[in-house]
Amino acid sequence: MTPANTADDTTVDIAALLERGRTLSTPVLKAAVDRLAPPMDTVAAYHFGWIDAQGRPADGDGGKAVRPALALLSAEAAGAAPEVGVPGAVAVELVHNFSLLHDDLMDGDEQRRHRDTVWKVHGPAQAILVGDALFALANELLLEIGTVEAGRATRRLTTATRKLIDGQAQDISFEHRERVTVEECLEMEGNKTGALLACAVSIGAVLGGADDRTADTLEAYGYHLGLAFQAVDDLLGIWGDPDATGKQTWSDLRQRKKSLPVVAALAAGGPASERLGELLSADAKSNDFASFSEKEFATRAALIEEAGGRDWTAQEARRQHAVAIEALDRVDMPQHVRAQLTALADFVVVRKR
Amino acid sequence: MTPANTADDTTVDIAALLERGRTLSTPVLKAAVDRLAPPMDTVAAYHFGWIDAQGRPADGDGGKAVRPALALLSAEAAGAAPEVGVPGAVAVELVHNFSLLHDDLMDGDEQRRHRDTVWKVHGPAQAILVGDALFALANELLLEIGTVEAGRATRRLTTATRKLIDGQAQDISFEHRERVTVEECLEMEGNKTGALLACAVSIGAVLGGADDRTADTLEAYGYHLGLAFQAVDDLLGIWGDPDATGKQTWSDLRQRKKSLPVVAALAAGGPASERLGELLSADAKSNDFASFSEKEFATRAALIEEAGGRDWTAQEARRQHAVAIEALDRVDMPQHVRAQLTALADFVVVRKR
């Protein structure tokens, strides 16, 4: 690593960086949601954790807010004030939450951020409708800026959204297939997670006047950061602490997700890999899957680990992290911004939720 | 009416006008759909009627294609070639079909254009996903043009889409309410149908360089044309010929839609209006509604007619048609374009499907 690559992480307060993203973007996000016609405004407020299912004010967990923090740093990377990135931060958050609303419904996920999901509380129609509305709002917020830069930012966001949708389509199709290659899985995760994180890292810079080459290189950092993020998510989806993640134990195994640890274990060969393959093949045809106990999922998780799927995924997270940091090297930016982007990448890889 | 308002309809071949819209926009629409990752491309092709449920080529009914015809005339109204309106025509069709895919799922509609709906054939997840993808594609197609005009066109399309979603939210909420005023119903229909038709009539002009005042006036024509269109749709939704509409008999009554004929009949007062109110109140609480026979819906339809709801709605269609034609008067445009827009408005009011 060159010195420019090495953030002195003790000088970067990650909590403060995430908090700044939240503080600057949340009022704009709330004002955007207030534009929605009833009852969509209420349903969206529930989804964001601002009210509870009975409509009482709540101080819910709005997520880690990595994307808003990145969008503000993105503006600063182009030499603009962090505030220039705010509409971008909010637009990316709106698209992210549009996808959560729709994905939770498609995947049948009943819990997110320690609370019942929107389709569970307000019904499938509201989950579809409010998702659609947040997607439209994202474009509206950017396009009403009215500048050429805003048009370019919207185009990048649209491209990312299309990839996000492609990724969800691939993810769903994988659940019905017996075998998925590691390459297919990485492509899916790049679409589903990498593309929008990439956009978060370029959108502030584009709004701040950065050229396409700079924006593309920032996107390379964001894309690989997204892949590192998703590799960690895949580990947490199997071995995460439910109290920290807000999801069920063995969450991804319950949904038969072909996530990285699973496909890497299946590709590894050897006795544990073969036994895992036999079990998962039988599971796919089983009528009893819905009544599986903790023990049955624990067996599958142990085989994944024994076949090397857990270690491979942890290593993949570090590999993608390194590629992300390398991309940062190719962009001129203020030194403190580089240090913060580096520290955020470090945080993403070590997080527990 | 001034002479400028009076189209000599015998000189306008409506079928040829709709066919031109289809011929110029369908190849671009197909190329756009081809960009979707599998299986979304196939699901979308089924939705548009290009293939059947088994994936075999089909020559399905792609709808009336009023919107593409309008978008091309819109470009011509601004003095541009009809081809300039093509990306706008396709973007509006994509948004229209995004809303059909999602609305059919939310409303539980099993048939559209004489065929099973997408959620019925390919499942709810594909209906959500492909709807999302068409919405994103619409923005992508416009924004990749890369001009200031394209940015303005995308902004108008986004505004229309937000209204479309508001309208669907209102429509759903009406089904759970005992009474809806005529004003509320008209507002809902303006959002759900007027806004996107308005956008179809401005988007070609905006792409052709029209100023905002011209675009707004063209939108006024389109908005009221949309309200006329919807009033006719509401009549067809109760009294339409299933062979022509591709819907079930008494389709809107089966779904307890608070459409214009219903709300107008309930607002009218008198014995038939009161009897209708009693029946619909009882229906809302009834557990037997799902097993209602043709006769029970026929009784309700007769009461709506007796209370004047059918006549009022037919008159409302003519009223909105007149306001639409008036708006045309306020825009300078080639005489043959004015004649064609006038003839299209006439067609919308007399159509049987």
XYZ file of C-alpha atoms in Angstrom:
706
model
C 0.000 0.000 0.000
C 1.177 3.542 -0.734
C 0.969 6.063 2.116
C -2.023 7.690 0.418
C -3.878 4.416 0.880
C -3.383 4.169 4.565
C -5.963 6.002 6.582
C -4.961 6.807 10.105
C -8.259 5.425 11.337
C -7.792 6.808 14.840
C -8.304 10.273 13.371
C -11.635 9.355 11.720
C -14.718 9.145 13.929
C -16.967 6.753 11.974
C -19.948 7.317 14.260
C -19.676 11.088 13.709
C -19.347 10.594 9.939
C -22.493 8.446 9.788
C -24.267 10.873 12.108
C -23.418 13.826 9.847
C -24.946 11.971 6.894
C -28.082 11.277 8.910
C -28.345 14.823 10.311
C -28.003 16.550 6.959
C -30.164 14.160 4.939
C -33.002 13.184 7.294
C -34.847 16.566 7.261
C -34.793 16.557 3.439
C -35.889 12.922 3.384
C -38.782 13.695 5.765
C -39.863 16.689 3.691
C -39.820 14.485 0.570
C -41.935 11.789 2.251
C -44.382 14.499 3.393
C -45.180 15.114 -0.286
C -46.805 11.687 -0.569
C -50.600 11.480 -0.582
C -52.170 9.718 2.441
C -51.902 6.962 3.490
C -48.551 6.562 1.680
C -46.900 9.253 3.828
C -47.808 7.307 6.976
C -46.735 3.956 5.543
C -43.394 5.429 4.457
C -42.906 7.028 7.894
C -43.492 3.600 9.445
C -40.976 2.024 7.072
C -38.317 4.619 7.965
C -38.951 4.011 11.677
C -40.326 7.511 12.405
C -43.671 6.181 13.684
C -44.834 2.819 14.994
C -47.581 0.582 13.573
C -50.203 2.559 15.535
C -48.938 5.853 14.115
C -47.268 7.019 17.357
C -43.917 8.824 17.059
C -41.033 6.382 17.253
C -37.300 6.622 17.245
C -36.725 3.565 15.138
C -33.528 2.232 13.716
C -33.279 3.840 10.296
C -30.373 1.643 9.253
C -26.649 2.264 9.239
C -26.885 5.257 6.876
C -23.647 4.366 5.084
C -25.008 5.644 1.762
C -25.830 9.221 2.895
C -22.403 9.484 4.540
C -20.802 8.383 1.258
C -22.834 10.831 -0.846
C -21.673 13.797 1.261
C -18.049 12.649 1.109
C -18.569 12.262 -2.643
C -19.365 15.980 -2.951
C -16.310 16.815 -0.868
C -14.152 14.549 -3.050
C -15.018 16.878 -5.961
C -14.075 19.919 -3.874
C -17.700 20.919 -3.160
C -19.353 21.478 0.222
C -20.908 18.335 1.768
C -24.338 20.007 1.514
C -24.108 19.808 -2.298
C -24.388 16.041 -1.927
C -27.577 16.127 0.154
C -30.152 15.742 -2.679
C -28.018 12.876 -3.976
C -27.854 11.276 -0.529
C -31.620 11.498 -0.170
C -32.296 10.234 -3.701
C -30.045 7.210 -3.125
C -31.741 6.507 0.230
C -35.151 6.712 -1.471
C -34.102 4.211 -4.142
C -32.536 1.944 -1.505
C -35.755 1.958 0.507
C -37.904 1.461 -2.607
C -35.947 -1.748 -3.164
C -36.261 -2.841 0.474
C -40.052 -2.382 0.402
C -40.423 -4.429 -2.791
C -37.775 -7.050 -1.968
C -39.238 -7.756 1.491
C -42.591 -8.444 -0.143
C -41.137 -10.582 -2.969
C -38.942 -12.532 -0.549
C -41.675 -12.874 2.097
C -39.398 -11.301 4.735
C -41.435 -10.505 7.832
C -38.833 -8.583 9.817
C -36.446 -5.720 9.049
C -34.538 -3.550 11.492
C -36.177 -5.392 14.439
C -39.711 -4.531 13.252
C -42.452 -6.089 11.143
C -42.019 -5.236 7.469
C -44.440 -2.902 5.691
C -46.315 -5.611 3.759
C -46.839 -7.469 7.056
C -48.285 -4.390 8.822
C -49.958 -2.417 6.017
C -50.504 -5.131 3.392
C -48.874 -5.975 0.044
C -50.615 -3.197 -1.921
C -49.118 -0.472 0.299
C -45.664 -2.045 0.078
C -45.857 -1.955 -3.736
C -47.367 1.520 -3.899
C -45.075 3.230 -1.399
C -42.054 1.579 -3.008
C -43.137 2.982 -6.369
C -43.680 6.408 -4.808
C -40.207 6.499 -3.204
C -38.611 5.579 -6.551
C -40.494 8.390 -8.299
C -39.652 10.839 -5.483
C -35.943 10.095 -5.904
C -36.039 11.230 -9.537
C -38.256 14.184 -8.689
C -35.853 15.508 -6.020
C -32.888 15.406 -8.373
C -34.613 16.675 -11.512
C -36.209 19.659 -9.807
C -32.689 21.017 -9.228
C -32.896 21.696 -12.961
C -29.172 21.756 -13.772
C -27.213 19.737 -16.338
C -25.344 18.124 -13.404
C -28.640 17.033 -11.850
C -29.627 15.418 -15.155
C -26.324 13.503 -15.202
C -26.810 12.479 -11.568
C -30.323 11.215 -12.323
C -29.016 9.211 -15.237
C -26.415 7.525 -13.014
C -29.084 6.811 -10.398
C -31.357 5.316 -13.065
C -28.567 3.052 -14.324
C -27.895 1.914 -10.751
C -31.594 1.273 -10.165
C -31.829 -0.880 -13.275
C -28.880 -2.940 -12.054
C -30.498 -3.205 -8.608
C -33.610 -4.648 -10.253
C -31.525 -7.011 -12.426
C -29.801 -8.193 -9.254
C -33.067 -8.901 -7.482
C -34.286 -10.825 -10.549
C -31.100 -12.923 -10.492
C -31.407 -13.440 -6.721
C -34.964 -14.738 -7.081
C -34.036 -17.016 -9.996
C -31.154 -18.504 -7.974
C -33.604 -19.721 -5.317
C -35.194 -21.989 -7.923
C -31.894 -23.362 -9.236
C -29.910 -26.210 -7.741
C -26.475 -24.837 -8.607
C -25.196 -21.287 -8.937
C -21.558 -20.521 -9.707
C -19.461 -18.193 -7.574
C -19.155 -15.899 -10.613
C -22.926 -15.716 -11.048
C -23.311 -14.962 -7.370
C -20.738 -12.148 -7.508
C -22.440 -10.676 -10.588
C -25.788 -10.739 -8.789
C -24.327 -9.091 -5.684
C -22.556 -6.479 -7.787
C -25.918 -5.565 -9.301
C -27.888 -5.795 -6.097
C -25.499 -4.010 -3.743
C -22.504 -2.712 -5.664
C -24.338 -0.547 -8.185
C -26.246 1.644 -5.712
C -23.287 2.025 -3.358
C -21.239 3.031 -6.423
C -23.861 5.624 -7.259
C -23.797 6.964 -3.686
C -20.063 7.573 -4.074
C -20.377 9.350 -7.444
C -23.636 11.273 -7.078
C -22.347 14.005 -4.767
C -19.301 14.528 -6.969
C -21.463 14.757 -10.112
C -23.731 17.305 -8.401
C -20.526 19.153 -7.450
C -19.412 19.313 -11.092
C -17.019 16.342 -11.334
C -16.286 14.998 -14.815
C -17.324 11.516 -15.922
C -13.862 9.997 -15.502
C -13.683 11.069 -11.857
C -17.244 9.891 -11.268
C -16.478 6.503 -12.879
C -13.404 5.992 -10.705
C -15.333 6.917 -7.556
C -17.943 4.394 -8.688
C -15.251 1.718 -8.939
C -14.417 2.353 -5.262
C -18.115 2.211 -4.365
C -18.800 -0.894 -6.435
C -16.063 -2.951 -4.773
C -16.988 -1.488 -1.383
C -20.501 -2.764 -2.131
C -19.180 -6.233 -2.896
C -17.198 -6.209 0.367
C -20.310 -4.963 2.174
C -22.412 -7.748 0.655
C -19.859 -10.460 1.470
C -20.076 -9.345 5.110
C -23.869 -9.250 4.828
C -23.835 -12.833 3.555
C -21.762 -13.876 6.574
C -24.175 -12.057 8.913
C -27.127 -13.630 7.057
C -25.959 -17.043 8.292
C -23.827 -16.447 11.389
C -25.012 -12.977 12.459
C -26.304 -12.332 15.962
C -30.105 -11.868 15.613
C -30.015 -9.227 18.380
C -27.599 -7.168 16.284
C -28.947 -7.819 12.769
C -32.655 -7.721 13.579
C -33.130 -10.820 11.426
C -33.995 -14.414 12.341
C -31.233 -16.917 13.085
C -29.908 -18.614 9.907
C -31.987 -16.062 8.020
C -30.502 -16.696 4.546
C -30.593 -20.489 4.987
C -34.288 -20.348 5.879
C -34.860 -18.574 2.557
C -32.616 -21.025 0.656
C -30.537 -18.046 -0.504
C -27.643 -19.017 -2.740
C -25.384 -16.522 -0.992
C -21.591 -16.437 -1.288
C -20.746 -18.791 1.619
C -23.169 -21.366 0.199
C -21.994 -21.243 -3.421
C -18.331 -21.142 -2.378
C -18.866 -24.202 -0.141
C -20.649 -26.053 -2.930
C -17.855 -25.212 -5.387
C -15.081 -26.265 -2.984
C -15.409 -30.037 -3.380
C -14.560 -32.551 -0.663
C -16.766 -34.521 1.753
C -18.420 -31.567 3.553
C -19.142 -29.838 0.230
C -20.699 -33.003 -1.196
C -22.794 -33.682 1.898
C -24.004 -30.065 1.817
C -24.933 -30.448 -1.850
C -26.965 -33.567 -1.088
C -28.785 -31.886 1.795
C -29.609 -28.712 -0.153
C -30.827 -30.768 -3.140
C -33.132 -32.717 -0.849
C -34.259 -29.464 0.845
C -35.264 -27.998 -2.517
C -37.713 -30.874 -3.044
C -38.768 -31.234 0.595
C -42.281 -30.519 1.777
C -41.108 -30.340 5.390
C -38.698 -27.440 4.867
C -41.057 -24.944 6.494
C -41.039 -26.971 9.733
C -37.228 -27.351 9.950
C -35.817 -26.827 13.442
C -32.803 -24.743 14.505
C -30.770 -27.940 14.558
C -31.281 -28.642 10.862
C -30.100 -25.155 9.889
C -27.160 -25.419 12.310
C -26.090 -28.635 10.548
C -26.119 -26.902 7.172
C -24.216 -23.894 8.534
C -21.573 -26.206 10.022
C -21.113 -27.969 6.681
C -20.756 -24.636 4.871
C -18.058 -23.679 7.362
C -16.333 -27.055 7.138
C -16.271 -26.849 3.325
C -14.537 -23.483 3.604
C -17.444 -21.245 2.518
C -17.203 -19.023 5.578
C -13.457 -18.426 5.301
C -13.631 -17.888 1.541
C -16.329 -15.230 1.966
C -14.415 -13.433 4.723
C -11.369 -13.421 2.438
C -13.484 -12.176 -0.487
C -14.631 -9.245 1.682
C -10.994 -8.330 2.308
C -10.138 -8.777 -1.378
C -12.930 -6.445 -2.520
C -11.968 -3.985 0.219
C -8.430 -3.845 -1.183
C -9.646 -3.246 -4.750
C -11.905 -0.447 -3.481
C -9.044 1.260 -1.688
C -6.879 0.965 -4.814
C -9.509 2.822 -6.873
C -9.409 5.723 -4.411
C -5.739 6.167 -5.327
C -6.697 7.097 -8.861
C -8.764 10.156 -7.850
C -7.374 13.504 -6.719
C -9.188 14.571 -3.577
C -8.541 16.373 -0.290
C -6.511 14.181 2.057
C -9.111 14.203 4.871
C -11.797 12.992 2.436
C -9.557 10.137 1.298
C -8.922 9.206 4.948
C -12.659 9.188 5.667
C -13.531 7.073 2.613
C -10.779 4.644 3.609
C -12.041 4.463 7.189
C -15.621 3.866 5.992
C -14.379 0.963 3.876
C -12.625 -0.476 6.930
C -15.821 -0.086 8.971
C -17.966 -1.881 6.375
C -15.765 -4.963 6.557
C -15.678 -5.275 10.350
C -19.292 -4.389 11.161
C -21.510 -6.780 13.144
C -24.876 -5.576 11.786
C -67.032 26.470 -31.404
C -64.708 28.535 -33.561
C -63.778 27.075 -36.939
C -60.299 26.227 -35.617
C -61.996 23.938 -33.092
C -63.920 21.930 -35.583
C -62.005 19.030 -36.996
C -63.309 17.775 -40.259
C -63.167 14.227 -38.915
C -63.728 12.708 -42.328
C -60.224 13.886 -43.267
C -58.567 12.225 -40.244
C -58.054 8.482 -40.372
C -57.946 7.550 -36.662
C -56.904 3.972 -37.360
C -53.957 5.209 -39.429
C -52.991 7.714 -36.718
C -52.973 5.011 -34.024
C -51.134 2.679 -36.397
C -48.421 5.273 -37.030
C -47.890 5.618 -33.275
C -47.603 1.839 -32.954
C -45.343 1.424 -36.008
C -42.846 4.088 -34.955
C -42.765 3.260 -31.240
C -43.005 -0.548 -31.085
C -39.478 -1.310 -32.417
C -37.979 1.122 -29.879
C -40.169 -0.351 -27.130
C -39.054 -3.883 -28.063
C -35.385 -2.864 -28.091
C -35.841 -1.307 -24.645
C -37.488 -4.455 -23.251
C -34.633 -6.525 -24.707
C -32.294 -4.720 -22.306
C -33.956 -6.434 -19.338
C -32.174 -9.355 -17.685
C -33.916 -12.754 -18.003
C -36.569 -13.701 -17.097
C -37.857 -10.102 -16.967
C -37.512 -9.674 -20.750
C -39.788 -12.688 -21.305
C -42.307 -11.596 -18.681
C -42.466 -8.109 -20.199
C -42.861 -9.579 -23.705
C -45.798 -11.625 -22.378
C -47.329 -8.521 -20.808
C -47.079 -6.579 -24.077
C -48.674 -9.484 -25.950
C -45.618 -10.331 -28.067
C -45.437 -13.913 -26.776
C -47.928 -16.230 -25.101
C -47.654 -17.853 -21.658
C -45.601 -20.697 -23.163
C -43.167 -18.264 -24.779
C -44.427 -18.777 -28.336
C -44.631 -15.709 -30.599
C -48.047 -14.089 -30.351
C -49.768 -11.219 -32.008
C -51.556 -10.018 -28.902
C -53.641 -6.951 -28.400
C -51.178 -4.325 -27.215
C -53.926 -1.883 -26.288
C -55.342 1.065 -28.156
C -51.993 2.916 -28.308
C -53.614 6.316 -27.857
C -50.621 7.590 -25.870
C -47.930 6.926 -28.527
C -50.135 8.561 -31.169
C -50.479 11.610 -28.910
C -46.742 11.827 -28.197
C -45.924 11.929 -31.931
C -48.576 14.586 -32.575
C -47.113 16.449 -29.598
C -43.752 16.721 -31.372
C -45.516 17.898 -34.528
C -47.461 20.490 -32.519
C -44.076 22.061 -31.667
C -43.068 22.049 -35.326
C -40.748 19.031 -34.985
C -40.834 15.760 -36.934
C -43.051 13.049 -35.410
C -39.917 10.893 -34.921
C -38.676 13.399 -32.314
C -41.548 12.290 -30.108
C -40.680 8.564 -30.291
C -38.528 8.297 -27.107
C -41.282 10.209 -25.286
C -43.952 7.893 -26.697
C -42.009 4.839 -25.566
C -41.219 6.293 -22.116
C -44.910 7.083 -21.535
C -45.903 3.580 -22.678
C -43.334 2.081 -20.304
C -44.708 4.082 -17.366
C -48.288 3.216 -18.360
C -47.431 -0.486 -18.431
C -45.464 -0.270 -15.165
C -48.682 0.978 -13.574
C -50.808 -1.736 -15.233
C -48.498 -4.496 -13.946
C -48.593 -3.172 -10.382
C -52.258 -2.147 -10.367
C -53.440 -5.541 -11.672
C -51.596 -7.205 -8.797
C -52.839 -4.734 -6.145
C -56.403 -4.929 -7.442
C -56.315 -8.716 -7.919
C -57.352 -8.330 -11.576
C -56.932 -11.668 -13.357
C -57.603 -10.547 -16.926
C -56.337 -7.735 -19.137
C -56.623 -7.421 -22.911
C -58.375 -10.829 -23.071
C -55.437 -12.619 -21.406
C -54.378 -13.665 -17.932
C -52.476 -10.897 -16.151
C -48.753 -11.218 -15.439
C -49.087 -11.942 -11.712
C -51.553 -14.708 -12.565
C -49.180 -16.359 -15.084
C -45.700 -15.527 -13.748
C -46.432 -14.816 -10.073
C -46.578 -11.641 -7.928
C -42.790 -11.226 -7.650
C -42.369 -10.971 -11.432
C -45.245 -8.493 -11.695
C -43.558 -6.251 -9.102
C -40.077 -6.646 -10.555
C -40.950 -6.153 -14.215
C -43.111 -3.159 -13.308
C -40.145 -1.626 -11.482
C -37.884 -2.380 -14.444
C -40.231 -0.724 -16.971
C -40.406 2.395 -14.784
C -36.605 2.576 -14.605
C -36.295 1.924 -18.352
C -38.581 4.866 -19.096
C -36.226 7.256 -17.318
C -33.180 5.592 -18.841
C -34.471 6.007 -22.414
C -35.120 9.712 -21.957
C -32.018 10.575 -19.935
C -29.605 8.859 -22.302
C -30.608 11.411 -24.952
C -28.500 13.711 -22.764
C -30.027 17.055 -23.763
C -31.551 19.768 -21.558
C -34.891 19.069 -23.279
C -34.656 15.402 -22.339
C -34.069 16.406 -18.697
C -37.194 18.596 -18.816
C -39.166 15.777 -20.427
C -38.045 13.336 -17.724
C -39.071 15.786 -15.025
C -42.565 16.054 -16.519
C -42.798 12.272 -16.778
C -41.716 11.929 -13.138
C -44.362 14.419 -12.005
C -46.988 12.495 -13.973
C -45.821 9.198 -12.482
C -46.091 10.571 -8.958
C -49.667 11.656 -9.684
C -50.404 8.234 -11.180
C -49.265 6.625 -7.937
C -51.269 9.129 -5.851
C -54.309 8.247 -7.944
C -53.874 4.520 -7.390
C -53.501 5.157 -3.623
C -56.748 7.150 -3.657
C -58.493 4.489 -5.740
C -57.523 1.753 -3.272
C -58.571 3.855 -0.257
C -61.980 4.515 -1.858
C -62.726 0.785 -1.918
C -62.613 0.770 1.887
C -64.802 3.862 2.300
C -68.584 3.902 2.269
C -68.929 7.313 0.621
C -66.755 9.146 -1.876
C -67.729 12.536 -3.289
C -67.888 13.237 -7.014
C -65.075 15.779 -6.505
C -62.833 13.204 -4.822
C -63.533 10.761 -7.621
C -62.658 13.330 -10.294
C -59.430 14.218 -8.454
C -58.484 10.531 -8.287
C -59.220 10.022 -11.982
C -57.289 13.171 -12.903
C -54.285 11.706 -11.098
C -54.732 8.163 -12.321
C -55.527 8.848 -15.974
C -55.306 12.578 -16.689
C -51.706 13.142 -15.595
C -50.045 10.555 -17.857
C -52.219 11.423 -20.857
C -51.274 15.070 -20.251
C -47.615 14.065 -20.241
C -48.053 12.133 -23.515
C -49.346 15.330 -25.130
C -46.487 17.532 -23.839
C -43.501 15.180 -23.964
C -43.006 15.213 -27.736
C -43.284 18.997 -27.802
C -40.749 19.356 -24.970
C -38.337 17.035 -26.794
C -38.945 19.214 -29.854
C -37.938 22.341 -27.946
C -41.336 23.777 -26.916
C -41.347 26.266 -24.029
C -43.030 25.518 -20.692
C -46.138 27.615 -21.439
C -46.845 25.672 -24.628
C -46.157 22.368 -22.847
C -48.489 23.340 -19.977
C -51.307 24.227 -22.370
C -50.868 20.982 -24.279
C -50.998 19.225 -20.902
C -54.326 20.947 -20.156
C -55.728 19.410 -23.360
C -54.297 16.010 -22.371
C -55.496 16.198 -18.788
C -59.116 16.864 -19.728
C -58.892 14.343 -22.549
C -57.768 11.893 -19.841
C -60.788 12.737 -17.698
C -63.072 12.213 -20.709
C -61.260 8.947 -21.446
C -61.707 7.781 -17.851
C -65.408 8.719 -17.743
C -65.900 6.507 -20.811
C -63.782 3.797 -19.142
C -66.026 3.977 -16.084
C -69.076 3.478 -18.304
C -67.400 0.518 -20.046
C -66.371 -0.859 -16.629
C -70.061 -1.373 -15.810
C -71.913 -1.558 -19.117
C -69.096 -2.480 -21.534
C -69.336 -5.528 -23.765
C -66.920 -8.122 -22.318
C -66.059 -9.284 -25.843
C -64.872 -5.776 -26.686
C -63.281 -4.728 -23.373
C -61.632 -8.050 -22.485
C -62.917 -7.636 -18.927
C -65.572 -9.531 -16.970
C -69.176 -8.319 -17.026
C -69.887 -5.652 -14.353
C -66.123 -5.606 -13.822
C -65.968 -2.435 -11.698
C -68.988 -3.470 -9.596
C -67.350 -6.814 -8.799
C -64.398 -4.857 -7.426
C -66.644 -2.416 -5.519
C -64.966 0.439 -7.427
C -66.276 3.856 -6.467
C -66.217 4.939 -10.114
C -67.968 8.040 -11.487
C -71.352 6.436 -12.312
C -71.521 5.000 -8.778
C -70.566 8.168 -6.891
C -72.772 10.323 -9.124
C -75.724 7.973 -8.531
C -75.134 8.010 -4.764
C -74.906 11.817 -4.763
C -78.083 12.241 -6.837
C -80.649 11.545 -4.095
C -84.106 10.045 -4.710
C -85.437 6.498 -4.219
C -83.063 4.661 -6.605
C -80.040 6.499 -5.155
C -81.091 5.623 -1.609
C -81.809 1.985 -2.435
C -78.375 1.765 -4.155
C -76.723 3.266 -1.055
C -78.368 0.664 1.179
C -77.322 -2.214 -1.068
C -73.688 -1.039 -1.406
C -73.432 -0.489 2.380
C -74.668 -4.024 2.967
C -72.297 -5.340 0.257
C -69.317 -3.752 1.992
C -70.054 -5.825 5.130
C -71.253 -8.938 3.308
C -69.370 -12.211 3.462
C -71.284 -13.541 0.457
C -70.102 -10.835 -1.955
C -67.664 -13.182 -3.665
C -70.489 -15.542 -4.589
C -72.823 -12.863 -6.005
C -74.536 -13.864 -9.258
C -74.901 -11.845 -12.472
C -78.407 -10.915 -11.334
C -77.207 -9.134 -8.221
C -74.760 -6.993 -10.185
C -77.429 -6.316 -12.822
C -79.728 -4.995 -10.076
C -77.039 -2.580 -8.865
C -76.254 -1.444 -12.418
C -79.951 -0.767 -13.049
C -80.189 1.330 -9.866
C -77.108 3.352 -10.861
C -78.748 4.016 -14.221
C -82.133 4.863 -12.675
C -80.472 7.313 -10.245
C -78.894 9.083 -13.224
C -75.271 7.953 -12.721
C -74.924 6.628 -16.250
C -76.268 9.767 -17.938
C -74.267 12.061 -15.663
C -71.048 10.243 -16.526
C -71.750 10.309 -20.275
C -72.371 14.045 -19.956
C -69.168 14.471 -17.921
C -67.227 12.784 -20.737
C -68.632 15.331 -23.196
C -67.941 18.218 -20.769
C -64.274 17.215 -20.340
C -63.985 16.695 -24.088
C -65.132 20.274 -24.665
C -62.633 21.703 -22.144
C -59.846 19.691 -23.809
C -60.724 21.081 -27.244
C -60.792 24.618 -25.816
C -57.225 24.239 -24.532
C -56.048 23.318 -28.042
C -57.241 26.736 -29.156
C -54.619 28.396 -26.982
C -51.635 26.748 -28.734
C -50.267 27.720 -32.128
C -49.760 24.578 -34.192
C -50.020 23.352 -37.769
C -53.667 23.036 -38.808
C -53.437 19.324 -39.673
C -52.028 18.560 -36.196
C -54.893 20.439 -34.551
C -57.358 18.481 -36.692
C -55.773 15.188 -35.669
C -55.721 16.039 -31.946
C -59.369 17.060 -32.219
C -60.281 13.850 -34.002
C -58.432 11.758 -31.392
C -60.444 13.484 -28.663
C -63.649 12.654 -30.522
C -62.539 9.026 -30.863
C -61.783 8.681 -27.138
C -65.343 9.686 -26.228
C -67.134 7.340 -28.628
C -64.930 4.236 -28.287
C -66.428 0.896 -27.228
C -63.242 -0.618 -25.750
